mmCIF file of C-alpha atoms in Angstrom:
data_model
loop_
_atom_site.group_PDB
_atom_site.id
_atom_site.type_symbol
_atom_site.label_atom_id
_atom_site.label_comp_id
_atom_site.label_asym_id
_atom_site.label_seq_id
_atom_site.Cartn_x
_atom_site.Cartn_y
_atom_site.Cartn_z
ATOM 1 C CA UNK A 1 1.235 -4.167 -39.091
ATOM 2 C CA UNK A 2 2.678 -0.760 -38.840
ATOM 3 C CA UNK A 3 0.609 2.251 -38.621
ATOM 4 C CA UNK A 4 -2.480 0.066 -39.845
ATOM 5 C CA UNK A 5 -2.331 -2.433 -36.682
ATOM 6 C CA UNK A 6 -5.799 -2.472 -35.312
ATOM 7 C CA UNK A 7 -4.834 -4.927 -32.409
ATOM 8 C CA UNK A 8 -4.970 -3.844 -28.317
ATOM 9 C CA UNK A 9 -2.634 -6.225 -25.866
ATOM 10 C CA UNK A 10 -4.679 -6.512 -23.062
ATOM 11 C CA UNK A 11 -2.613 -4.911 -20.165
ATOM 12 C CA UNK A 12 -2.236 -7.087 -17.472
ATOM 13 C CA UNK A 13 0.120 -4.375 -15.634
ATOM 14 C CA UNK A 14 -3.129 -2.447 -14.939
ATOM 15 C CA UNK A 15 -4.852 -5.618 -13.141
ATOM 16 C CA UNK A 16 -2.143 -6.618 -11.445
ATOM 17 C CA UNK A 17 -0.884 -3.466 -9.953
ATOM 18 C CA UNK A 18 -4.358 -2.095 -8.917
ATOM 19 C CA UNK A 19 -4.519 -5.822 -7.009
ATOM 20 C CA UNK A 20 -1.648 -5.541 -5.466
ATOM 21 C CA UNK A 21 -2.772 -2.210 -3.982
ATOM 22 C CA UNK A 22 -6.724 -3.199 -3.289
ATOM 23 C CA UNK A 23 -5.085 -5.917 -1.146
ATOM 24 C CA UNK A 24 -2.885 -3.426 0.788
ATOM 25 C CA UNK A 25 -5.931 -1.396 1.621
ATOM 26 C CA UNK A 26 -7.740 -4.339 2.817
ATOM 27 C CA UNK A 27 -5.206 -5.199 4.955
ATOM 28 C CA UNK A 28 -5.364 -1.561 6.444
ATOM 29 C CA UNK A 29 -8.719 -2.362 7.176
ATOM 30 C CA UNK A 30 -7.718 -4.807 9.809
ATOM 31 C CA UNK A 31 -6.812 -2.054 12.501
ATOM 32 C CA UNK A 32 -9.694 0.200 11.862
ATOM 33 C CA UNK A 33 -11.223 -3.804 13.508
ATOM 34 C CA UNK A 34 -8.230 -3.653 15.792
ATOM 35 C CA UNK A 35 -9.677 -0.347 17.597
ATOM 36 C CA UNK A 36 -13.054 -1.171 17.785
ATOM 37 C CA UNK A 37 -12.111 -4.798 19.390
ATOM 38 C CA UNK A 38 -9.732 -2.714 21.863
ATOM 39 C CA UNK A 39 -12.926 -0.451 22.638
ATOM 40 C CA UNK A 40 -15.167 -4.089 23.504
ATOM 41 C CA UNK A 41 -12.213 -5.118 25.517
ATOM 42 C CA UNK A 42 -12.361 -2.076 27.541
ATOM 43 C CA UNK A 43 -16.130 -2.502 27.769
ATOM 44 C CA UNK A 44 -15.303 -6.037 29.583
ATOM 45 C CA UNK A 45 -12.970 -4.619 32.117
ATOM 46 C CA UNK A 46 -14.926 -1.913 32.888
ATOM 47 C CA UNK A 47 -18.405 -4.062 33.664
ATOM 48 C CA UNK A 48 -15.998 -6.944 35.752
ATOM 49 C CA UNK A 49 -14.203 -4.186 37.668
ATOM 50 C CA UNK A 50 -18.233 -3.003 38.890
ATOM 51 C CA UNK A 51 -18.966 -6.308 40.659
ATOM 52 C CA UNK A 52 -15.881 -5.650 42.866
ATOM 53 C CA UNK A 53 -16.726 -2.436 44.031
ATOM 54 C CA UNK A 54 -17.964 -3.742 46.988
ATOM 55 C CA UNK A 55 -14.065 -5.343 48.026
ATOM 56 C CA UNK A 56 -12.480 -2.049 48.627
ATOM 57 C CA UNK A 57 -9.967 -2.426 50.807
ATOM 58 C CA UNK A 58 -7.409 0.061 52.078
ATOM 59 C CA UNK A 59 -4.381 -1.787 53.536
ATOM 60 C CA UNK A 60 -1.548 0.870 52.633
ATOM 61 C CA UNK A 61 1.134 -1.736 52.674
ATOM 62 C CA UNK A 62 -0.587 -3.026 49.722
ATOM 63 C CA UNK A 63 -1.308 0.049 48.101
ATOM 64 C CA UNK A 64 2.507 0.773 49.005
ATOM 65 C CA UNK A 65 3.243 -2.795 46.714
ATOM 66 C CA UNK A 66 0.499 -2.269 43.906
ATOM 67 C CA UNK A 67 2.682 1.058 43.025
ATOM 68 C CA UNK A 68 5.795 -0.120 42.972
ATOM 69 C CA UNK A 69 4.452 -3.154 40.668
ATOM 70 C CA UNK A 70 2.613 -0.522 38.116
ATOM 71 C CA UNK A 71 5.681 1.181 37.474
ATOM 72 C CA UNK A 72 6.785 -1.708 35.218
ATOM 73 C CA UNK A 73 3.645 -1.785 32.788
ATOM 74 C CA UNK A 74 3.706 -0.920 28.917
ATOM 75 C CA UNK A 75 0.927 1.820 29.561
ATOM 76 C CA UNK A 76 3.095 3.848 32.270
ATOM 77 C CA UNK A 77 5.734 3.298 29.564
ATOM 78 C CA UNK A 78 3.990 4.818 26.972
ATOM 79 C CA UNK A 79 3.276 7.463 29.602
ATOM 80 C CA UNK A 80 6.011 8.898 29.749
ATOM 81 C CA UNK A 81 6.450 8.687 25.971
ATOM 82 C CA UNK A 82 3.405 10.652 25.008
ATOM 83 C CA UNK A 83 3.701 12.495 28.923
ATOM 84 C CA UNK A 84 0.744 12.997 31.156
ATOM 85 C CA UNK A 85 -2.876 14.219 29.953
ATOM 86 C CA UNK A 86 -3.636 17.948 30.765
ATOM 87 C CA UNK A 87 -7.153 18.275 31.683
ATOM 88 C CA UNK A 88 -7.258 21.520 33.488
ATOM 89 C CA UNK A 89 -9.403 22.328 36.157
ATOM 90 C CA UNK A 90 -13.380 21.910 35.666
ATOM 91 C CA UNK A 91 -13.906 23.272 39.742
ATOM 92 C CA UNK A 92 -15.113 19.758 41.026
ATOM 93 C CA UNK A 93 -16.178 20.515 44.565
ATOM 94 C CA UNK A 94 -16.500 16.682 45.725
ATOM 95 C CA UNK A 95 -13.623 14.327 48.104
ATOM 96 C CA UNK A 96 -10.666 13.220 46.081
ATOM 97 C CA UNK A 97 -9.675 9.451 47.145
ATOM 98 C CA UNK A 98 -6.231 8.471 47.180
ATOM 99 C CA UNK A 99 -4.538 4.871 45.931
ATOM 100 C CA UNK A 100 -7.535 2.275 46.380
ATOM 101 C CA UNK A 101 -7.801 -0.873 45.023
ATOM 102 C CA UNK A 102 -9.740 -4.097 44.791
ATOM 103 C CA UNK A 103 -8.857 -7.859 45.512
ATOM 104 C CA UNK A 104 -9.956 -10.957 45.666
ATOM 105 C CA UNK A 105 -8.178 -14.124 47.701
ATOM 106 C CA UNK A 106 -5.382 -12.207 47.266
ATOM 107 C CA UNK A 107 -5.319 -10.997 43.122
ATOM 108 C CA UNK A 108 -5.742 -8.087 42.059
ATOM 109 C CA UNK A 109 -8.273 -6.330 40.733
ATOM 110 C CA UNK A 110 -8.028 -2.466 39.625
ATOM 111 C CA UNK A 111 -6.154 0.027 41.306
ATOM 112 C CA UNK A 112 -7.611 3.749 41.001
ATOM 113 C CA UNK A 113 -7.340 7.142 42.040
ATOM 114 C CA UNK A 114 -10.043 9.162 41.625
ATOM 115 C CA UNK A 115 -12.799 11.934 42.959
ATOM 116 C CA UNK A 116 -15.882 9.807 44.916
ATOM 117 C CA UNK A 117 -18.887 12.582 44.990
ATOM 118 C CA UNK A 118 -20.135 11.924 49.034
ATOM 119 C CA UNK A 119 -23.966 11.772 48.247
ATOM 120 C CA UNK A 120 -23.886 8.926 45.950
ATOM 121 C CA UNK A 121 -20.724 6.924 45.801
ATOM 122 C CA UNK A 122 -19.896 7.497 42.073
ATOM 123 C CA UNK A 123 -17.163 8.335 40.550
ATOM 124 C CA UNK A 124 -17.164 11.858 39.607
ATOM 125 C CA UNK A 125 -14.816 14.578 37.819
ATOM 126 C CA UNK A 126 -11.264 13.368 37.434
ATOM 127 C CA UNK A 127 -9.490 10.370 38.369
ATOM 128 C CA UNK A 128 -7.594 7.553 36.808
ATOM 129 C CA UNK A 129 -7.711 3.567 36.714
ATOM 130 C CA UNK A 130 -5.775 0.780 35.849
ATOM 131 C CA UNK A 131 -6.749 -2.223 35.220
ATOM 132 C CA UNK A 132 -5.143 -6.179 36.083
ATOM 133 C CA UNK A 133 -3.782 -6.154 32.481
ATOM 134 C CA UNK A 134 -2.355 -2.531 32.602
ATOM 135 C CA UNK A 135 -5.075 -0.796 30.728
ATOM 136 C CA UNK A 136 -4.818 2.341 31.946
ATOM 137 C CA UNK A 137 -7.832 5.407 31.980
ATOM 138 C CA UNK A 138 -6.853 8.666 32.979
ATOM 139 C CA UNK A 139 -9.897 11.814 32.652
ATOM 140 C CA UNK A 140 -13.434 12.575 33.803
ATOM 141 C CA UNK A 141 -16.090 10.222 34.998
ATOM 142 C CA UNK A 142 -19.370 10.949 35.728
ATOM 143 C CA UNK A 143 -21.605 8.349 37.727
ATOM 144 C CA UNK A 144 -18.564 6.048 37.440
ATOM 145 C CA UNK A 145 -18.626 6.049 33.549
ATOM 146 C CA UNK A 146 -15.628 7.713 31.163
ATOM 147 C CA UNK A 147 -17.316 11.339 30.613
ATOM 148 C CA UNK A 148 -15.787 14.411 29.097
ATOM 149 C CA UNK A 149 -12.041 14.495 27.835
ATOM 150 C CA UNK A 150 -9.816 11.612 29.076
ATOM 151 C CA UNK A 151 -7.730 8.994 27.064
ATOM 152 C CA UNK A 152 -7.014 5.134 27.952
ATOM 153 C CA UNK A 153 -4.272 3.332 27.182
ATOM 154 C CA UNK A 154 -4.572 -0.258 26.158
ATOM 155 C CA UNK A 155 -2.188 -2.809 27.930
ATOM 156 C CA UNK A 156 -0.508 -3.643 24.443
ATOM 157 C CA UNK A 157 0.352 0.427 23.620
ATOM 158 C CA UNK A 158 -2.722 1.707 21.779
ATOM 159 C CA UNK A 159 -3.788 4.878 23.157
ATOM 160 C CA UNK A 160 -7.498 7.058 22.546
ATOM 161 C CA UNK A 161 -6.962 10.565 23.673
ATOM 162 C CA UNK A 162 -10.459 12.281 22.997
ATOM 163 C CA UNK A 163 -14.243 12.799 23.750
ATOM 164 C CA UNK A 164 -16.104 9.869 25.868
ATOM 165 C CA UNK A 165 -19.720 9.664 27.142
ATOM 166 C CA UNK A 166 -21.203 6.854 28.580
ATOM 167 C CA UNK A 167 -17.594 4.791 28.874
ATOM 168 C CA UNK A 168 -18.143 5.018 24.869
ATOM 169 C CA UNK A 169 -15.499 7.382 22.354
ATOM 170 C CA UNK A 170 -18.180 9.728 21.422
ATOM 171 C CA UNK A 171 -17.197 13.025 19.902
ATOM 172 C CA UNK A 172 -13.683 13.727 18.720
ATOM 173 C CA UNK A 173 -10.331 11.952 19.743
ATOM 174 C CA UNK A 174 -7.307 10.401 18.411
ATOM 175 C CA UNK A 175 -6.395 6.456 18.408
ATOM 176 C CA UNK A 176 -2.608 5.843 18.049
ATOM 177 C CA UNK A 177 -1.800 1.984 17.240
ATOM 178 C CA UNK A 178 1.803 1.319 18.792
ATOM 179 C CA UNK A 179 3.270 0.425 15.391
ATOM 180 C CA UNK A 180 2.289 4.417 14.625
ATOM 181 C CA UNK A 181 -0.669 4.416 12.714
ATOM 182 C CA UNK A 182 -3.503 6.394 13.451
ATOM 183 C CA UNK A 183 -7.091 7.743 13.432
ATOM 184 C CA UNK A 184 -8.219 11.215 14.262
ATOM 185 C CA UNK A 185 -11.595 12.336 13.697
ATOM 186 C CA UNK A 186 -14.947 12.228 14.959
ATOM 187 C CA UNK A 187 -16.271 8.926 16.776
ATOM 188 C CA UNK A 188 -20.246 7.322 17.914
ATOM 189 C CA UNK A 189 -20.583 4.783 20.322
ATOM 190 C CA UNK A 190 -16.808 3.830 20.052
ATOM 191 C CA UNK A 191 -16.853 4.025 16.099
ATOM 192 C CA UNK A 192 -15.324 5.997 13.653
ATOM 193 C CA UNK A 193 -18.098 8.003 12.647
ATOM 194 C CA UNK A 194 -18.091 11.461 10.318
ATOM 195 C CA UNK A 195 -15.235 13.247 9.074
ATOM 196 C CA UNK A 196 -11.676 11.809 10.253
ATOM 197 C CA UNK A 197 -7.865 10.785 9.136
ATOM 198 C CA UNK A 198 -6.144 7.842 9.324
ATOM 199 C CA UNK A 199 -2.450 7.526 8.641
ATOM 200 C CA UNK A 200 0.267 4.575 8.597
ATOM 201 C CA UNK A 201 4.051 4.784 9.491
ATOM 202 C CA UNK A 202 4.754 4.019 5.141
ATOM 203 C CA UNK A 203 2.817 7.370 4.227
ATOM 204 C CA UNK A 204 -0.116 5.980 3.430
ATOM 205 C CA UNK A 205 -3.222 8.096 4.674
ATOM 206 C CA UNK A 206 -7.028 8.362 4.007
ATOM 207 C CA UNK A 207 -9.139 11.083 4.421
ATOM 208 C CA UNK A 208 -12.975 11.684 4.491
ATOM 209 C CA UNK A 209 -16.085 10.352 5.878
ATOM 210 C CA UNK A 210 -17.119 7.233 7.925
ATOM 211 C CA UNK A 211 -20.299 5.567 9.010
ATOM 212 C CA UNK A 212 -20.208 3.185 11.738
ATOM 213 C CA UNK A 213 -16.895 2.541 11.988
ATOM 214 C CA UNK A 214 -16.650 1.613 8.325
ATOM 215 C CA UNK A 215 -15.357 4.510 5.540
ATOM 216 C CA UNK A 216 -18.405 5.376 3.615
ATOM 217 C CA UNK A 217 -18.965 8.575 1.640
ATOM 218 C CA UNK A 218 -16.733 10.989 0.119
ATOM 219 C CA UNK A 219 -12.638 10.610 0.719
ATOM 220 C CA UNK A 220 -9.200 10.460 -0.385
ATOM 221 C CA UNK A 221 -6.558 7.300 -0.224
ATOM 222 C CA UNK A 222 -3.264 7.878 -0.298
ATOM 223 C CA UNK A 223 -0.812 4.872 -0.770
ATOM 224 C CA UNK A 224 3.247 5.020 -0.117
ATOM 225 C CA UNK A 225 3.860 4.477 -3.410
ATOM 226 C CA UNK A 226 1.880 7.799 -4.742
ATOM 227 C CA UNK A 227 -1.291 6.448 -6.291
ATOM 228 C CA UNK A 228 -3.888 8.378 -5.163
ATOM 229 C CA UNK A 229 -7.619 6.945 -5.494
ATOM 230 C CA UNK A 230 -10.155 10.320 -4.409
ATOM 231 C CA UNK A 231 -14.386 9.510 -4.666
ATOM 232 C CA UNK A 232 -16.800 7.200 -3.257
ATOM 233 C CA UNK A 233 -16.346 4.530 -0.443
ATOM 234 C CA UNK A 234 -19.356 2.678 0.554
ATOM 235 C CA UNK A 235 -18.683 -0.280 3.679
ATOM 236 C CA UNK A 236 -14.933 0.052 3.348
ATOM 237 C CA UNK A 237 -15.209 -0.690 -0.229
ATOM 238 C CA UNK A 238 -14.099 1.973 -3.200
ATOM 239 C CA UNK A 239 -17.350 2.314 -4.930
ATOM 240 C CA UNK A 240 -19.311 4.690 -6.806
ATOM 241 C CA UNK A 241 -17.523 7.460 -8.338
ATOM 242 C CA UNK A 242 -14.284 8.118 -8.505
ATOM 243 C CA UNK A 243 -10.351 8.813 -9.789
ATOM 244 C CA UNK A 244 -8.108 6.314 -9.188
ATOM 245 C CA UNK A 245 -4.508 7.943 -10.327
ATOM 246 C CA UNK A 246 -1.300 5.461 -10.418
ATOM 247 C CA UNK A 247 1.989 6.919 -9.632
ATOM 248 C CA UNK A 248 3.104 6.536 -13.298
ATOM 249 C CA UNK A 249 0.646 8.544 -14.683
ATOM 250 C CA UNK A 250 -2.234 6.426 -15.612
ATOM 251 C CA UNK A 251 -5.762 6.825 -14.174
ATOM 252 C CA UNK A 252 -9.250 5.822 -14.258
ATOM 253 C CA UNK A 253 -12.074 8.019 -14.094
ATOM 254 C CA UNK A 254 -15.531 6.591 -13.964
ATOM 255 C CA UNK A 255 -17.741 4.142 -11.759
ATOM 256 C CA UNK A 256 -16.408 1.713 -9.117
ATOM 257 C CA UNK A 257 -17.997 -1.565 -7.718
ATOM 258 C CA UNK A 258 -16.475 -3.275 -5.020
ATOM 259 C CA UNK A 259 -13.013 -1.956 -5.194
ATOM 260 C CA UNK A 260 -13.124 -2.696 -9.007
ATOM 261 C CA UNK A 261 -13.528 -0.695 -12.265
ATOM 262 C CA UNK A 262 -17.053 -1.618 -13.313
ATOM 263 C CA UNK A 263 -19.394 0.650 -15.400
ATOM 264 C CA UNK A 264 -18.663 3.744 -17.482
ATOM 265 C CA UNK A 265 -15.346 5.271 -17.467
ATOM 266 C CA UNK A 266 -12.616 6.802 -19.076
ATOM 267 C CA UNK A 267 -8.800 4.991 -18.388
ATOM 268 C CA UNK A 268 -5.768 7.113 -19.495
ATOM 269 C CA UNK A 269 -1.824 6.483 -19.705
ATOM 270 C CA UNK A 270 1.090 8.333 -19.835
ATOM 271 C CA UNK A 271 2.100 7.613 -23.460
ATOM 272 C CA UNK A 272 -0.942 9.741 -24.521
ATOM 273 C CA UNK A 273 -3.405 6.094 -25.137
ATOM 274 C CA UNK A 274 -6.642 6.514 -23.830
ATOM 275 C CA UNK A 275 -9.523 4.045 -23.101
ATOM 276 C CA UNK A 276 -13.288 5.764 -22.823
ATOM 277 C CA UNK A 277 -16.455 3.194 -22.503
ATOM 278 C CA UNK A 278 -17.606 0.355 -20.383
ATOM 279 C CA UNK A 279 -16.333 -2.006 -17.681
ATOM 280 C CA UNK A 280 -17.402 -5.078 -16.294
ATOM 281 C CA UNK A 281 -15.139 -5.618 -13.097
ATOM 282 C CA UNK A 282 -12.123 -4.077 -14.122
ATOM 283 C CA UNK A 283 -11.641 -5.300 -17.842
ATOM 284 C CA UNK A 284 -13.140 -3.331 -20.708
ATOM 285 C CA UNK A 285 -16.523 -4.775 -21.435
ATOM 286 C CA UNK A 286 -19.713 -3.551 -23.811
ATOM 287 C CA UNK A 287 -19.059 -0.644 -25.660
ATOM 288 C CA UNK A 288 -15.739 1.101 -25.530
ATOM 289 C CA UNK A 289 -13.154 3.916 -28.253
ATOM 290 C CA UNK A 290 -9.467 3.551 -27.523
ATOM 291 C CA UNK A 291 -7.257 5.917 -28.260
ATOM 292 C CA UNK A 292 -3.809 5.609 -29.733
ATOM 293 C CA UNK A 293 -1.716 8.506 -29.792
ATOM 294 C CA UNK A 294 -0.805 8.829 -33.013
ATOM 295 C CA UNK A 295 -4.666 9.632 -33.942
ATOM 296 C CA UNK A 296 -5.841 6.053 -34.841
ATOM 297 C CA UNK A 297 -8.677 5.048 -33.071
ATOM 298 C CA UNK A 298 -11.272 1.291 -32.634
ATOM 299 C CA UNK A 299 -14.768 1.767 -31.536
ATOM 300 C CA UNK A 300 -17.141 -1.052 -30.740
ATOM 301 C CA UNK A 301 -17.625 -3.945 -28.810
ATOM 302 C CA UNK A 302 -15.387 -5.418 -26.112
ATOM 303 C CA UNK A 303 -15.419 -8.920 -23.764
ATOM 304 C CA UNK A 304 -13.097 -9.555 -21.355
ATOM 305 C CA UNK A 305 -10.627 -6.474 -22.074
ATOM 306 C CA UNK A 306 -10.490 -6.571 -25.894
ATOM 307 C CA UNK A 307 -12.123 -6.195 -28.664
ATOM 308 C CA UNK A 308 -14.756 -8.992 -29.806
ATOM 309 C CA UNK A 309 -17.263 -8.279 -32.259
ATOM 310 C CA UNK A 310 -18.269 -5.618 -34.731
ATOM 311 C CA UNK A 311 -16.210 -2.604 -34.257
ATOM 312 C CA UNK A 312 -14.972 0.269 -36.864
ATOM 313 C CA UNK A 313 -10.970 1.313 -37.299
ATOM 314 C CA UNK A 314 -9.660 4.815 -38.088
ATOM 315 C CA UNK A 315 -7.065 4.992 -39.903
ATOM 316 C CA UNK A 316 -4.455 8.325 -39.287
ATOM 317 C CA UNK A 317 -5.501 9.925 -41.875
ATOM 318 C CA UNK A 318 -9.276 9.934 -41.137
ATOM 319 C CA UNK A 319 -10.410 6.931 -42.966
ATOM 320 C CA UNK A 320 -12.528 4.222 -41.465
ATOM 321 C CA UNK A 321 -13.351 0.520 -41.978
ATOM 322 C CA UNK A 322 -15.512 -1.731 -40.118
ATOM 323 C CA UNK A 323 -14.683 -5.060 -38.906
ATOM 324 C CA UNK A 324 -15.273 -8.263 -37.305
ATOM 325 C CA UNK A 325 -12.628 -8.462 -34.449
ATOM 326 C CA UNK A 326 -12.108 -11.737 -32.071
ATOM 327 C CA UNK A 327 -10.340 -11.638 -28.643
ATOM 328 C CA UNK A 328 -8.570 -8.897 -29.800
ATOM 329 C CA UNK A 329 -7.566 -9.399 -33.429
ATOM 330 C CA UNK A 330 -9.202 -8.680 -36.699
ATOM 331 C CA UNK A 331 -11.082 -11.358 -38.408
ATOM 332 C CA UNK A 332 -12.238 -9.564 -41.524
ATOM 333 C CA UNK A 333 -13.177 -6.571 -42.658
ATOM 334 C CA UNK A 334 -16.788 -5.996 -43.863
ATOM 335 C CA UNK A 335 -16.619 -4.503 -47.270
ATOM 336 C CA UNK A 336 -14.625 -6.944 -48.596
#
């Protein structure tokens, strides 16, 4: 129809590719779970390991055994990968205990080093623990809980360097995943909680706030490919307000509802075409104008990404009809 065509192919390349990429973030989403499921396994080995306290046992041929065993684990491994935590000095005045240990018919338990404060039996200041499965703590304890700076290192690789009170990440620390992705940022009650980063080993990285463990609030997603979406997050979902920008130059600007275009916005693409009006989970829906860049234009109604119902055409050269248009294609104009 030349220059008059008043037809719109509904793009499927848009869908598709912001699918595609909505199902790679999702799937990113499974190790922010990962860390917190790490952090409840930790919990578990921390509250068994207290009903053995009272097994303590000292046999130094043992001891002499249990350190020749530990030299073989993943964690000691990753050790002397990432080297040795430096924790300084805080001037603990209390007895430092040497390799101890705890067993039962034989298996072991934990094996520790640590400071014991004399009055009360707790662990206190600086020390280190690892567990049957090769977790491994290293840091400060107070009243035998993770307090103050330390890092553990999770039998299968993971490692959290950072802030702990209460044998809880609390405060700021880093969580490396052995495949190379990470978090770093601020953490509550072993969550991901205010401002933080996380980044994967393809160059994908987001950036900006979290509630809970969940993103939620203002931040940025980077994916390896480029696209770029920067706005709202709310549960781990993009939604509320935001730019979603594709590597080859389109973009969306407007209102987001679970991880889909929905509500007013304005869509944009390389060739100069441009899209400004409503959306109803991510096809163009209600009232809409697209663009073309030659200087035509269709304004009016849209269902299920193109135009259906009354609408009016504009020609190049400034004139304008209205129409009757039907899952994207003229019917009939009115005046005639």
């Amino acid at each position: 129809m030349g220059n008059s065509c008043t037809c719109i192919k509904d793009d499927q390349k848009d869908l598709e590719e912001f699918k595609n990429i909505t199902t790679d973030r999702k799937v990113r989403e499974q190790q922010a779970v990962t860390i917190q499921k790490n952090f409840r396994a930790y919990q578990a080995r921390k509250q068994y390991a207290q009903l053995k306290n009272d097994h303590l046992v000292g046999d130094p041929n043992l001891a002499i055994e249990i350190s020749a065993r530990i030299q073989d684990l993943l964690t000691l491994k990753r050790i002397r990968i990432i080297g040795y935590l430096g924790l300084g000095n805080k001037g603990h005045h209390i007895n430092y205990e040497m390799e101890r240990f705890t067993q039962e018919n034989g298996i072991l338990i934990m094996f520790y080093i640590f400071n014991r404060n004399p009055t009360t039996s707790k662990r206190e200041g600086r020390g280190k623990q690892i567990w049957p499965d090769g977790s491994y703590y290293e840091g400060y304890w107070v009243t035998d809980q993770a307090n103050g700076k330390g890092r553990l290192i999770h039998a299968d690789g993971d490692v959290y360097e950072g802030d702990w009170l209460n044998d809880k990440a609390e405060g700021y620390g880093r969580y490396t995943h052995m495949d190379g992705a990470q978090y770093e940022g601020f953490w509550r009650e072993d969550k991901q909680h205010g401002k933080g980063k996380e980044s994967w080993p393809d160059g994908a990285m987001y950036e900006g706030d979290y509630i809970h463990g969940k993103k939620h609030g203002i931040g940025k997603f980077k994916w390896s490919d480029g696209s770029i979406y920067e706005g709202q997050f709310r549960d781990n979902n993009i939604e509320g307000d935001g730019k979603y920008s594709w590597a080859d130059g389109r973009s969306f600007t407007g209102t987001w509802k679970q991880n889909k275009m929905h509500g007013k916005g304005v869509f944009t693409w390389s060739d100069g075409r441009k899209y400004e009006g409503d959306y109803v989970e991510d096809k163009k829906e209600g009232r809409g104008v697209f663009y073309w860049p030659d200087g035509r234009q269709y304004k009016g109604n849209w269902l299920n990404g193109k135009q259906h119902g009354q609408g009016t055409f504009v020609a190049i050269n400034g004139q304008s009809r209205d129409g009757l248009w039907q899952n994207g294609k003229r019917v009939k104009w009115l005046d005639e």
